[in-house]
GROMACS .gro file of C-alpha atoms in nm:
model
  485
    1MET     CA    1   1.726  -3.582   1.237
    2LYS     CA    2   1.522  -3.617   1.535
    3ILE     CA    3   1.198  -3.366   1.468
    4GLY     CA    4   0.951  -3.258   1.740
    5PHE     CA    5   0.620  -3.100   1.627
    6LEU     CA    6   0.369  -2.888   1.826
    7SER     CA    7   0.057  -2.799   1.613
    8LEU     CA    8  -0.190  -2.522   1.776
    9GLY     CA    9  -0.514  -2.406   1.630
   10CYS     CA   10  -0.784  -2.497   1.396
   11PRO     CA   11  -0.828  -2.823   1.228
   12LYS     CA   12  -0.708  -2.655   0.910
   13ASN     CA   13  -0.387  -2.567   1.066
   14LEU     CA   14  -0.366  -2.925   1.199
   15VAL     CA   15  -0.392  -3.068   0.850
   16ASP     CA   16  -0.084  -2.835   0.727
   17GLY     CA   17   0.105  -2.967   1.046
   18GLU     CA   18   0.023  -3.333   0.943
   19VAL     CA   19   0.129  -3.264   0.591
   20MET     CA   20   0.468  -3.085   0.725
   21LEU     CA   21   0.540  -3.425   0.952
   22GLY     CA   22   0.440  -3.656   0.661
   23MET     CA   23   0.732  -3.446   0.432
   24ALA     CA   24   0.955  -3.497   0.708
   25GLN     CA   25   0.912  -3.850   0.790
   26GLN     CA   26   0.950  -3.950   0.388
   27ALA     CA   27   1.257  -3.761   0.404
   28GLY     CA   28   1.397  -3.999   0.631
   29HIS     CA   29   1.365  -3.786   0.941
   30GLU     CA   30   1.231  -3.929   1.282
   31LEU     CA   31   0.952  -3.812   1.453
   32THR     CA   32   0.938  -3.760   1.818
   33ASN     CA   33   0.661  -3.669   2.115
   34ASP     CA   34   0.959  -3.610   2.344
   35ALA     CA   35   1.060  -3.228   2.312
   36SER     CA   36   1.365  -3.255   2.502
   37SER     CA   37   1.512  -3.544   2.286
   38ALA     CA   38   1.452  -3.352   1.967
   39ASP     CA   39   1.750  -3.214   1.746
   40VAL     CA   40   1.477  -2.981   1.562
   41LEU     CA   41   1.160  -2.845   1.718
   42VAL     CA   42   0.864  -2.725   1.472
   43VAL     CA   43   0.590  -2.500   1.657
   44ASN     CA   44   0.299  -2.456   1.400
   45THR     CA   45   0.092  -2.169   1.518
   46CYS     CA   46  -0.223  -1.969   1.522
   47ALA     CA   47  -0.296  -1.601   1.506
   48PHE     CA   48  -0.673  -1.572   1.506
   49ILE     CA   49  -0.724  -1.370   1.796
   50ASP     CA   50  -0.493  -1.249   2.066
   51SER     CA   51  -0.540  -1.548   2.330
   52ALA     CA   52  -0.446  -1.780   2.005
   53LYS     CA   53  -0.150  -1.529   1.965
   54GLN     CA   54  -0.046  -1.596   2.320
   55GLU     CA   55  -0.059  -1.940   2.322
   56SER     CA   56   0.156  -1.965   2.023
   57ILE     CA   57   0.396  -1.740   2.186
   58ASP     CA   58   0.408  -1.907   2.478
   59ALA     CA   59   0.480  -2.226   2.300
   60ILE     CA   60   0.760  -2.089   2.102
   61LEU     CA   61   0.936  -1.959   2.411
   62GLU     CA   62   0.908  -2.282   2.560
   63MET     CA   63   1.039  -2.454   2.276
   64ALA     CA   64   1.343  -2.193   2.275
   65GLN     CA   65   1.429  -2.259   2.654
   66LEU     CA   66   1.513  -2.630   2.508
   67LYS     CA   67   1.792  -2.436   2.274
   68ILE     CA   68   1.952  -2.361   2.602
   69SER     CA   69   1.858  -2.664   2.834
   70GLY     CA   70   1.775  -2.936   2.605
   71ASN     CA   71   1.912  -3.136   2.276
   72CYS     CA   72   1.748  -2.861   2.014
   73THR     CA   73   1.979  -2.722   1.802
   74ARG     CA   74   1.722  -2.539   1.560
   75LEU     CA   75   1.373  -2.404   1.605
   76VAL     CA   76   1.142  -2.353   1.341
   77VAL     CA   77   0.799  -2.162   1.335
   78THR     CA   78   0.530  -2.217   1.092
   79GLY     CA   79   0.172  -2.120   1.050
   80CYS     CA   80  -0.035  -1.815   1.077
   81LEU     CA   81   0.146  -1.627   1.317
   82GLY     CA   82   0.456  -1.695   1.086
   83GLU     CA   83   0.253  -1.546   0.814
   84ARG     CA   84   0.151  -1.251   0.982
   85TYR     CA   85   0.451  -1.154   1.202
   86ARG     CA   86   0.749  -1.281   1.038
   87ASP     CA   87   0.983  -0.989   1.084
   88GLU     CA   88   0.857  -0.950   1.439
   89LEU     CA   89   0.944  -1.285   1.542
   90LYS     CA   90   1.298  -1.317   1.376
   91LYS     CA   91   1.355  -0.985   1.544
   92GLU     CA   92   1.227  -1.031   1.909
   93ILE     CA   93   1.305  -1.408   1.922
   94PRO     CA   94   1.651  -1.440   1.787
   95GLU     CA   95   1.650  -1.816   1.927
   96ILE     CA   96   1.412  -1.910   1.598
   97ASP     CA   97   1.601  -2.035   1.306
   98ALA     CA   98   1.363  -2.044   1.022
   99VAL     CA   99   0.988  -1.889   0.974
  100LEU     CA  100   0.756  -2.026   0.724
  101GLY     CA  101   0.384  -1.863   0.662
  102THR     CA  102   0.101  -2.060   0.562
  103GLY     CA  103   0.199  -2.079   0.176
  104GLU     CA  104   0.547  -2.249   0.245
  105VAL     CA  105   0.434  -2.540   0.398
  106ASP     CA  106   0.615  -2.738   0.133
  107GLN     CA  107   0.970  -2.575   0.231
  108ILE     CA  108   0.970  -2.737   0.576
  109LEU     CA  109   1.262  -2.975   0.481
  110THR     CA  110   1.451  -2.684   0.369
  111ALA     CA  111   1.378  -2.508   0.721
  112ILE     CA  112   1.449  -2.823   0.880
  113GLY     CA  113   1.795  -2.925   0.730
  114ILE     CA  114   1.985  -2.609   0.582
  115ARG     CA  115   2.098  -2.388   0.809
  116ASP     CA  116   2.145  -2.084   0.585
  117SER     CA  117   1.788  -2.123   0.413
  118GLY     CA  118   1.701  -1.772   0.385
  119LEU     CA  119   1.374  -1.859   0.578
  120GLY     CA  120   1.489  -1.624   0.891
  121VAL     CA  121   1.827  -1.786   0.992
  122ARG     CA  122   2.029  -1.614   1.215
  123GLY     CA  123   2.353  -1.790   1.138
  124SER     CA  124   2.586  -1.958   1.322
  125GLY     CA  125   2.531  -2.022   1.707
  126PHE     CA  126   2.210  -1.922   1.864
  127GLY     CA  127   2.333  -1.685   2.134
  128ALA     CA  128   2.487  -1.348   2.118
  129ASP     CA  129   2.807  -1.517   2.228
  130GLY     CA  130   2.789  -1.823   2.042
  131ASN     CA  131   2.787  -2.053   2.361
  132GLY     CA  132   2.388  -2.097   2.376
  133ALA     CA  133   2.353  -1.888   2.698
  134ALA     CA  134   2.167  -1.583   2.565
  135PRO     CA  135   1.836  -1.507   2.749
  136LEU     CA  136   1.513  -1.499   2.552
  137THR     CA  137   1.462  -1.161   2.437
  138PHE     CA  138   1.032  -1.206   2.381
  139HIS     CA  139   0.850  -1.046   2.633
  140ARG     CA  140   0.456  -1.017   2.696
  141SER     CA  141   0.439  -0.642   2.595
  142SER     CA  142   0.573  -0.709   2.267
  143SER     CA  143   0.426  -0.557   1.963
  144ILE     CA  144   0.319  -0.879   1.812
  145LEU     CA  145   0.068  -0.890   2.094
  146ARG     CA  146  -0.002  -0.501   2.139
  147GLY     CA  147  -0.056  -0.459   1.785
  148PRO     CA  148   0.012  -0.106   1.629
  149SER     CA  149  -0.073   0.214   1.821
  150PRO     CA  150  -0.393   0.379   1.729
  151GLU     CA  151  -0.163   0.678   1.571
  152SER     CA  152   0.008   0.427   1.388
  153ARG     CA  153  -0.260   0.197   1.249
  154VAL     CA  154  -0.190  -0.037   0.950
  155PRO     CA  155  -0.343   0.074   0.625
  156SER     CA  156  -0.695  -0.086   0.545
  157PRO     CA  157  -0.690  -0.413   0.360
  158GLU     CA  158  -0.806  -0.230   0.049
  159SER     CA  159  -0.499  -0.005   0.052
  160ARG     CA  160  -0.282  -0.323   0.084
  161VAL     CA  161  -0.115  -0.531  -0.230
  162PRO     CA  162  -0.020  -0.842  -0.026
  163VAL     CA  163   0.156  -1.135  -0.144
  164LEU     CA  164  -0.114  -1.428  -0.069
  165PRO     CA  165  -0.032  -1.793  -0.038
  166THR     CA  166  -0.130  -2.015  -0.304
  167TYR     CA  167   0.007  -2.369  -0.156
  168LEU     CA  168  -0.268  -2.634  -0.187
  169TYR     CA  169  -0.166  -3.014  -0.102
  170ASP     CA  170  -0.286  -3.306  -0.280
  171ALA     CA  171  -0.389  -3.685  -0.255
  172GLU     CA  172  -0.022  -3.768  -0.337
  173THR     CA  173   0.137  -3.518  -0.095
  174PRO     CA  174   0.267  -3.727   0.230
  175ARG     CA  175   0.081  -3.674   0.545
  176VAL     CA  176   0.115  -3.814   0.887
  177LEU     CA  177  -0.223  -3.847   1.098
  178THR     CA  178  -0.206  -3.695   1.439
  179THR     CA  179  -0.573  -3.738   1.540
  180PRO     CA  180  -0.697  -4.069   1.649
  181THR     CA  181  -0.670  -4.344   1.388
  182HIS     CA  182  -1.070  -4.365   1.340
  183PHE     CA  183  -1.114  -3.991   1.200
  184ALA     CA  184  -0.905  -3.758   0.997
  185TYR     CA  185  -0.972  -3.398   0.848
  186VAL     CA  186  -0.958  -3.349   0.494
  187LYS     CA  187  -0.906  -2.988   0.323
  188VAL     CA  188  -1.133  -2.966   0.024
  189ALA     CA  189  -1.001  -2.604  -0.029
  190GLU     CA  190  -0.781  -2.332   0.098
  191GLY     CA  191  -0.820  -1.957   0.172
  192CYS     CA  192  -1.131  -1.735   0.163
  193ASP     CA  193  -1.295  -1.450  -0.072
  194TYR     CA  194  -1.495  -1.315   0.196
  195THR     CA  195  -1.420  -0.951   0.357
  196CYS     CA  196  -1.576  -1.027   0.733
  197ALA     CA  197  -1.457  -0.697   0.939
  198PHE     CA  198  -1.336  -0.892   1.221
  199CYS     CA  199  -1.143  -1.194   1.021
  200ILE     CA  200  -0.757  -1.195   0.919
  201ILE     CA  201  -0.810  -1.522   0.735
  202PRO     CA  202  -0.801  -1.402   0.382
  203THR     CA  203  -0.490  -1.203   0.446
  204LEU     CA  204  -0.346  -1.512   0.599
  205ARG     CA  205  -0.440  -1.790   0.398
  206GLY     CA  206  -0.498  -1.625   0.026
  207LYS     CA  207  -0.802  -1.649  -0.210
  208PHE     CA  208  -1.044  -1.939  -0.209
  209ARG     CA  209  -0.919  -2.206  -0.419
  210SER     CA  210  -1.078  -2.574  -0.445
  211ARG     CA  211  -0.885  -2.903  -0.470
  212ASP     CA  212  -0.996  -3.124  -0.762
  213ALA     CA  213  -1.270  -3.350  -0.661
  214ALA     CA  214  -1.076  -3.666  -0.815
  215SER     CA  215  -0.777  -3.594  -0.540
  216ILE     CA  216  -1.003  -3.552  -0.248
  217VAL     CA  217  -1.202  -3.915  -0.310
  218ARG     CA  218  -0.835  -4.063  -0.372
  219GLU     CA  219  -0.729  -3.916  -0.028
  220ALA     CA  220  -1.088  -4.046   0.104
  221ARG     CA  221  -1.005  -4.393  -0.004
  222SER     CA  222  -0.640  -4.383   0.099
  223LEU     CA  223  -0.759  -4.324   0.457
  224ALA     CA  224  -1.010  -4.527   0.475
  225GLY     CA  225  -0.776  -4.795   0.396
  226ARG     CA  226  -0.583  -4.680   0.707
  227GLY     CA  227  -0.892  -4.722   0.934
  228VAL     CA  228  -1.040  -4.397   0.917
  229LYS     CA  229  -1.422  -4.413   0.969
  230GLU     CA  230  -1.523  -4.075   1.009
  231LEU     CA  231  -1.415  -3.798   0.725
  232LEU     CA  232  -1.419  -3.456   0.840
  233LEU     CA  233  -1.447  -3.175   0.547
  234ILE     CA  234  -1.298  -2.866   0.622
  235SER     CA  235  -1.222  -2.529   0.453
  236GLN     CA  236  -1.289  -2.171   0.529
  237ASP     CA  237  -1.629  -2.208   0.357
  238THR     CA  238  -1.709  -2.561   0.275
  239THR     CA  239  -2.042  -2.481   0.074
  240PHE     CA  240  -1.812  -2.258  -0.165
  241TYR     CA  241  -1.621  -2.567  -0.289
  242GLY     CA  242  -1.606  -2.552  -0.641
  243ILE     CA  243  -1.756  -2.204  -0.700
  244ASP     CA  244  -1.442  -2.051  -0.730
  245LYS     CA  245  -1.399  -2.312  -1.049
  246ASP     CA  246  -1.731  -2.197  -1.170
  247GLU     CA  247  -1.842  -2.583  -1.089
  248ARG     CA  248  -2.165  -2.521  -0.950
  249GLY     CA  249  -2.311  -2.830  -0.766
  250ALA     CA  250  -1.983  -2.940  -0.710
  251LEU     CA  251  -1.993  -3.028  -0.331
  252ALA     CA  252  -2.305  -3.232  -0.374
  253ARG     CA  253  -2.132  -3.447  -0.639
  254LEU     CA  254  -1.835  -3.471  -0.444
  255LEU     CA  255  -2.043  -3.593  -0.116
  256ARG     CA  256  -2.239  -3.871  -0.327
  257GLU     CA  257  -1.863  -4.010  -0.441
  258LEU     CA  258  -1.756  -4.036  -0.114
  259ASN     CA  259  -2.051  -4.176   0.030
  260ALA     CA  260  -1.948  -4.473  -0.201
  261VAL     CA  261  -1.616  -4.515  -0.038
  262ASP     CA  262  -1.582  -4.854   0.136
  263GLY     CA  263  -1.478  -4.816   0.499
  264LEU     CA  264  -1.607  -4.459   0.563
  265GLU     CA  265  -1.900  -4.491   0.831
  266TRP     CA  266  -1.955  -4.097   0.867
  267ILE     CA  267  -1.881  -3.821   0.609
  268ARG     CA  268  -1.912  -3.466   0.811
  269LEU     CA  269  -1.913  -3.104   0.669
  270LEU     CA  270  -1.793  -2.849   0.881
  271TYR     CA  271  -1.770  -2.435   0.828
  272LEU     CA  272  -2.064  -2.391   0.621
  273TYR     CA  273  -2.146  -2.043   0.498
  274PRO     CA  274  -2.531  -1.908   0.522
  275THR     CA  275  -2.533  -1.799   0.163
  276THR     CA  276  -2.359  -2.089   0.000
  277ILE     CA  277  -2.593  -2.378   0.116
  278THR     CA  278  -2.787  -2.513  -0.174
  279ASP     CA  279  -3.083  -2.731  -0.175
  280ASP     CA  280  -2.850  -3.010  -0.363
  281VAL     CA  281  -2.600  -3.021  -0.066
  282LEU     CA  282  -2.908  -3.059   0.156
  283LYS     CA  283  -3.103  -3.310  -0.039
  284VAL     CA  284  -2.769  -3.541  -0.034
  285MET     CA  285  -2.756  -3.472   0.365
  286ALA     CA  286  -3.085  -3.613   0.375
  287GLU     CA  287  -3.020  -3.897   0.144
  288CYS     CA  288  -2.705  -4.032   0.166
  289GLU     CA  289  -2.675  -4.257   0.475
  290LYS     CA  290  -2.270  -4.173   0.546
  291VAL     CA  291  -2.349  -3.781   0.495
  292CYS     CA  292  -2.414  -3.667   0.879
  293ARG     CA  293  -2.727  -3.478   0.936
  294TYR     CA  294  -2.529  -3.177   1.065
  295ILE     CA  295  -2.495  -2.830   0.973
  296ASP     CA  296  -2.202  -2.617   1.126
  297LEU     CA  297  -2.308  -2.270   1.034
  298PRO     CA  298  -2.127  -1.969   1.177
  299LEU     CA  299  -2.398  -1.719   1.178
  300GLN     CA  300  -2.172  -1.457   1.411
  301HIS     CA  301  -2.511  -1.242   1.495
  302ALA     CA  302  -2.852  -1.189   1.438
  303SER     CA  303  -2.872  -0.803   1.465
  304ALA     CA  304  -2.901  -0.666   1.085
  305ALA     CA  305  -2.701  -0.362   1.211
  306VAL     CA  306  -2.432  -0.549   1.372
  307LEU     CA  307  -2.411  -0.777   1.064
  308LYS     CA  308  -2.370  -0.510   0.856
  309ARG     CA  309  -2.101  -0.348   1.046
  310MET     CA  310  -1.925  -0.711   1.040
  311ARG     CA  311  -1.976  -0.707   0.666
  312ARG     CA  312  -2.182  -1.033   0.691
  313PRO     CA  313  -2.494  -1.109   0.488
  314GLY     CA  314  -2.834  -1.135   0.620
  315ASP     CA  315  -3.015  -1.060   0.926
  316ARG     CA  316  -3.276  -1.242   1.156
  317ARG     CA  317  -3.563  -1.302   0.929
  318THR     CA  318  -3.314  -1.447   0.629
  319TYR     CA  319  -3.164  -1.660   0.907
  320ASP     CA  320  -3.513  -1.771   1.025
  321THR     CA  321  -3.611  -1.880   0.661
  322LEU     CA  322  -3.276  -2.043   0.591
  323LEU     CA  323  -3.290  -2.252   0.932
  324ALA     CA  324  -3.624  -2.347   0.848
  325ARG     CA  325  -3.523  -2.482   0.484
  326ILE     CA  326  -3.252  -2.682   0.642
  327ARG     CA  327  -3.476  -2.867   0.898
  328ARG     CA  328  -3.756  -2.907   0.613
  329THR     CA  329  -3.523  -3.065   0.392
  330VAL     CA  330  -3.292  -3.264   0.657
  331PRO     CA  331  -3.497  -3.443   0.919
  332ASP     CA  332  -3.319  -3.468   1.245
  333VAL     CA  333  -3.067  -3.240   1.147
  334THR     CA  334  -2.840  -3.103   1.415
  335LEU     CA  335  -2.762  -2.734   1.417
  336ARG     CA  336  -2.435  -2.576   1.562
  337THR     CA  337  -2.336  -2.225   1.511
  338THR     CA  338  -2.061  -1.952   1.657
  339LEU     CA  339  -2.142  -1.629   1.767
  340ILE     CA  340  -1.952  -1.300   1.844
  341VAL     CA  341  -2.055  -1.092   2.154
  342GLY     CA  342  -1.909  -0.721   2.207
  343PHE     CA  343  -1.848  -0.647   1.836
  344PRO     CA  344  -1.781  -0.255   1.799
  345GLY     CA  345  -2.077  -0.046   1.872
  346GLU     CA  346  -2.281  -0.358   1.992
  347THR     CA  347  -2.588  -0.178   2.191
  348ASP     CA  348  -2.775  -0.362   2.465
  349ALA     CA  349  -3.045  -0.371   2.256
  350GLU     CA  350  -2.842  -0.541   1.950
  351PHE     CA  351  -2.735  -0.792   2.190
  352ALA     CA  352  -3.106  -0.850   2.316
  353GLU     CA  353  -3.175  -0.938   1.936
  354LEU     CA  354  -2.914  -1.214   1.927
  355GLU     CA  355  -3.036  -1.337   2.283
  356GLY     CA  356  -3.378  -1.370   2.154
  357PHE     CA  357  -3.238  -1.543   1.848
  358VAL     CA  358  -3.056  -1.805   2.065
  359ALA     CA  359  -3.368  -1.860   2.257
  360ASP     CA  360  -3.612  -1.898   1.972
  361THR     CA  361  -3.409  -2.123   1.740
  362GLY     CA  362  -3.316  -2.373   1.955
  363PHE     CA  363  -2.961  -2.470   1.824
  364ASP     CA  364  -2.822  -2.800   1.929
  365HIS     CA  365  -2.461  -2.665   1.989
  366VAL     CA  366  -2.331  -2.292   2.040
  367GLY     CA  367  -2.033  -2.137   2.084
  368VAL     CA  368  -1.998  -1.786   2.196
  369PHE     CA  369  -1.660  -1.581   2.145
  370THR     CA  370  -1.591  -1.228   2.282
  371TYR     CA  371  -1.482  -0.997   2.000
  372SER     CA  372  -1.131  -0.951   1.978
  373HIS     CA  373  -0.985  -0.619   1.809
  374GLU     CA  374  -0.718  -0.766   1.572
  375ASP     CA  375  -0.481  -0.524   1.362
  376GLY     CA  376  -0.514  -0.616   1.009
  377THR     CA  377  -0.881  -0.671   0.979
  378ARG     CA  378  -1.135  -0.384   0.883
  379ALA     CA  379  -1.303  -0.372   1.232
  380PHE     CA  380  -0.945  -0.263   1.363
  381ALA     CA  381  -1.028   0.080   1.239
  382MET     CA  382  -1.340   0.090   1.462
  383GLU     CA  383  -1.337   0.163   1.814
  384ASP     CA  384  -1.310  -0.128   2.045
  385ASP     CA  385  -1.609   0.059   2.259
  386VAL     CA  386  -1.749  -0.263   2.446
  387PRO     CA  387  -1.593  -0.282   2.761
  388ALA     CA  388  -1.426  -0.636   2.830
  389ALA     CA  389  -1.669  -0.703   3.157
  390VAL     CA  390  -1.963  -0.633   2.933
  391LYS     CA  391  -1.838  -0.860   2.654
  392ARG     CA  392  -1.786  -1.133   2.948
  393LYS     CA  393  -2.127  -1.062   3.083
  394ARG     CA  394  -2.320  -1.133   2.730
  395ARG     CA  395  -2.130  -1.441   2.632
  396ASN     CA  396  -2.205  -1.558   2.983
  397ALA     CA  397  -2.566  -1.464   2.953
  398LEU     CA  398  -2.572  -1.634   2.610
  399MET     CA  399  -2.439  -1.978   2.738
  400ALA     CA  400  -2.642  -1.986   3.034
  401ARG     CA  401  -2.975  -1.943   2.782
  402GLN     CA  402  -2.816  -2.205   2.578
  403LYS     CA  403  -2.748  -2.465   2.871
  404LYS     CA  404  -3.124  -2.439   2.950
  405ILE     CA  405  -3.214  -2.537   2.577
  406VAL     CA  406  -2.988  -2.798   2.598
  407ALA     CA  407  -3.086  -2.950   2.899
  408ALA     CA  408  -3.469  -2.968   2.773
  409ALA     CA  409  -3.327  -3.129   2.458
  410GLN     CA  410  -3.127  -3.387   2.638
  411LYS     CA  411  -3.418  -3.497   2.833
  412ALA     CA  412  -3.610  -3.545   2.535
  413LYS     CA  413  -3.359  -3.775   2.395
  414ILE     CA  414  -3.386  -4.035   2.693
  415GLY     CA  415  -3.519  -4.359   2.545
  416ARG     CA  416  -3.409  -4.311   2.199
  417ASP     CA  417  -3.182  -4.582   2.008
  418VAL     CA  418  -2.868  -4.428   1.862
  419ASP     CA  419  -2.564  -4.522   1.635
  420VAL     CA  420  -2.270  -4.431   1.833
  421LEU     CA  421  -1.907  -4.416   1.718
  422ILE     CA  422  -1.647  -4.528   1.991
  423ASP     CA  423  -1.377  -4.312   2.056
  424GLY     CA  424  -1.209  -4.455   2.332
  425PRO     CA  425  -1.153  -4.448   2.711
  426SER     CA  426  -1.248  -4.117   2.824
  427ALA     CA  427  -0.990  -3.852   2.910
  428GLU     CA  428  -1.169  -3.762   3.268
  429HIS     CA  429  -1.270  -4.142   3.343
  430GLU     CA  430  -1.005  -4.423   3.213
  431LEU     CA  431  -1.266  -4.686   3.293
  432VAL     CA  432  -1.556  -4.548   3.075
  433LEU     CA  433  -1.569  -4.580   2.742
  434GLN     CA  434  -1.686  -4.257   2.527
  435GLY     CA  435  -1.814  -4.197   2.197
  436ARG     CA  436  -2.032  -3.966   1.986
  437LEU     CA  437  -2.324  -3.935   1.798
  438MET     CA  438  -2.389  -3.837   1.430
  439GLY     CA  439  -2.484  -3.508   1.566
  440GLN     CA  440  -2.149  -3.435   1.755
  441ALA     CA  441  -1.814  -3.352   1.616
  442PRO     CA  442  -1.519  -3.473   1.759
  443GLU     CA  443  -1.320  -3.202   1.977
  444ILE     CA  444  -1.578  -2.929   1.973
  445ASP     CA  445  -1.915  -3.104   2.085
  446PRO     CA  446  -2.012  -3.296   2.382
  447VAL     CA  447  -1.985  -3.690   2.424
  448VAL     CA  448  -2.189  -3.987   2.496
  449PHE     CA  449  -2.038  -4.192   2.808
  450LEU     CA  450  -2.133  -4.556   2.761
  451THR     CA  451  -2.276  -4.745   3.038
  452ASP     CA  452  -2.330  -5.114   3.144
  453CYS     CA  453  -1.946  -5.204   2.970
  454GLY     CA  454  -1.587  -5.196   3.028
  455PRO     CA  455  -1.317  -4.989   2.852
  456ASP     CA  456  -1.219  -5.303   2.675
  457ASP     CA  457  -1.565  -5.427   2.558
  458TYR     CA  458  -1.534  -5.191   2.207
  459GLN     CA  459  -1.224  -5.037   2.006
  460ALA     CA  460  -1.205  -4.663   1.909
  461GLY     CA  461  -1.385  -4.689   1.535
  462ASN     CA  462  -1.622  -4.933   1.639
  463LEU     CA  463  -1.978  -4.819   1.551
  464ILE     CA  464  -2.267  -4.956   1.806
  465ARG     CA  465  -2.612  -4.919   1.887
  466ALA     CA  466  -2.714  -4.811   2.197
  467ARG     CA  467  -3.007  -4.634   2.391
  468ILE     CA  468  -2.983  -4.328   2.540
  469VAL     CA  469  -3.061  -4.358   2.936
  470GLY     CA  470  -2.964  -4.023   3.062
  471ALA     CA  471  -2.761  -3.686   3.064
  472LYS     CA  472  -2.477  -3.528   3.251
  473GLY     CA  473  -2.467  -3.159   3.173
  474TYR     CA  474  -2.384  -3.130   2.783
  475ASP     CA  475  -2.291  -3.492   2.761
  476LEU     CA  476  -2.552  -3.797   2.716
  477LEU     CA  477  -2.536  -4.104   2.904
  478ALA     CA  478  -2.609  -4.438   2.692
  479ALA     CA  479  -2.603  -4.844   2.729
  480PRO     CA  480  -2.524  -5.067   2.417
  481VAL     CA  481  -2.808  -5.252   2.299
  482GLN     CA  482  -2.624  -5.398   1.974
  483ALA     CA  483  -2.285  -5.561   1.910
  484ALA     CA  484  -2.054  -5.334   1.728
  485ARG     CA  485  -1.979  -5.321   1.351
   0.00000   0.00000   0.00000
């Protein structure tokens, strides 16, 4: 059959989608980017916050419409929305034939190919009268988006006994890369053991479970053999790698092994937790030329009171100490963080603490999110008492402050010679090549636009030497000074 696949959400979800594509292709199915021509459509969904749920639902509805107007005869929903709202999806969108949760990635062939799979199949036909003309039944006021009413809020997570996902892929699992050919994400672990009040991920993804290091190295060698130059190691807490197996120092050892893999140029760590960043990992980052001097550290807040309500460790003092240790151990390190404003109970004074922290720290990259009140989290029992307008105002204030910090930092970089990994022609300017510094992760950070060269002078995946000659907002301008390698 011809399979169309749409994956939404984070890179961790993207890897799940690539594995499902690999399984489908290995089984002999044809993959297509043309949804209107697909026999089977798969929507790999995200359900982290309301906006992600809405995007997923809109995508499902768009694909479901092709069961009426297009070639599609089967619609499969996978991922976090499926894990979280399996019954509601089957009830409210009868066009869906099968629903797979995050722990059922390896069941994709059954969902694609067997009509009576027990995975949410509706039976023969897909309309009430069997002729394909039934209207879509989902609407934006559905309980999936509304969540339970305050009077019928779900039990606290402590009182539940959920069936947690346990699936974990390995190096031998088939996989079709959907990223550009020169970079790829590799999950080093799945799940999470933390109990952050705002987060549903442990319920959706299960307990933290590390992959075998030898499997990761085999996968890295395979990817390098396919032309991958940048490896991005991901999990819910990458610095927790190996701790669940009582293997202290496992991440540092893994990084040293990956640093020796021929063909790789950069190895980047994403999603590091403040309490599990060890000196041995920082030492590897400082010593190994391929390991990017890049720390992605989601701190979420700086007020001790807010962090306590979030069930997060630390405070401003401990964060200052940590960041000083990182900068002392890893010269020229790039620091990225994400922050949440408007968490229940956040006062003007607590927000001012956060704003002062951002102003004093000088992060290279900052992402700011407004708090989303999600059922199934511990914070859902709290009153969502910060008005939406105040949340937006606080987010805008933080981003405006960060913009000034970045402008000064960009100006200071002019004249430096740097390594630039070419990503290819710019999406906004086809005649301009763009790339990234070691301190810029793909898809989330600013980029470098190349001057004094044409779009065909370098290929995606080339690593060149360039001189920074200017800045354009958050992005940099650079001129090549050395041939590609």
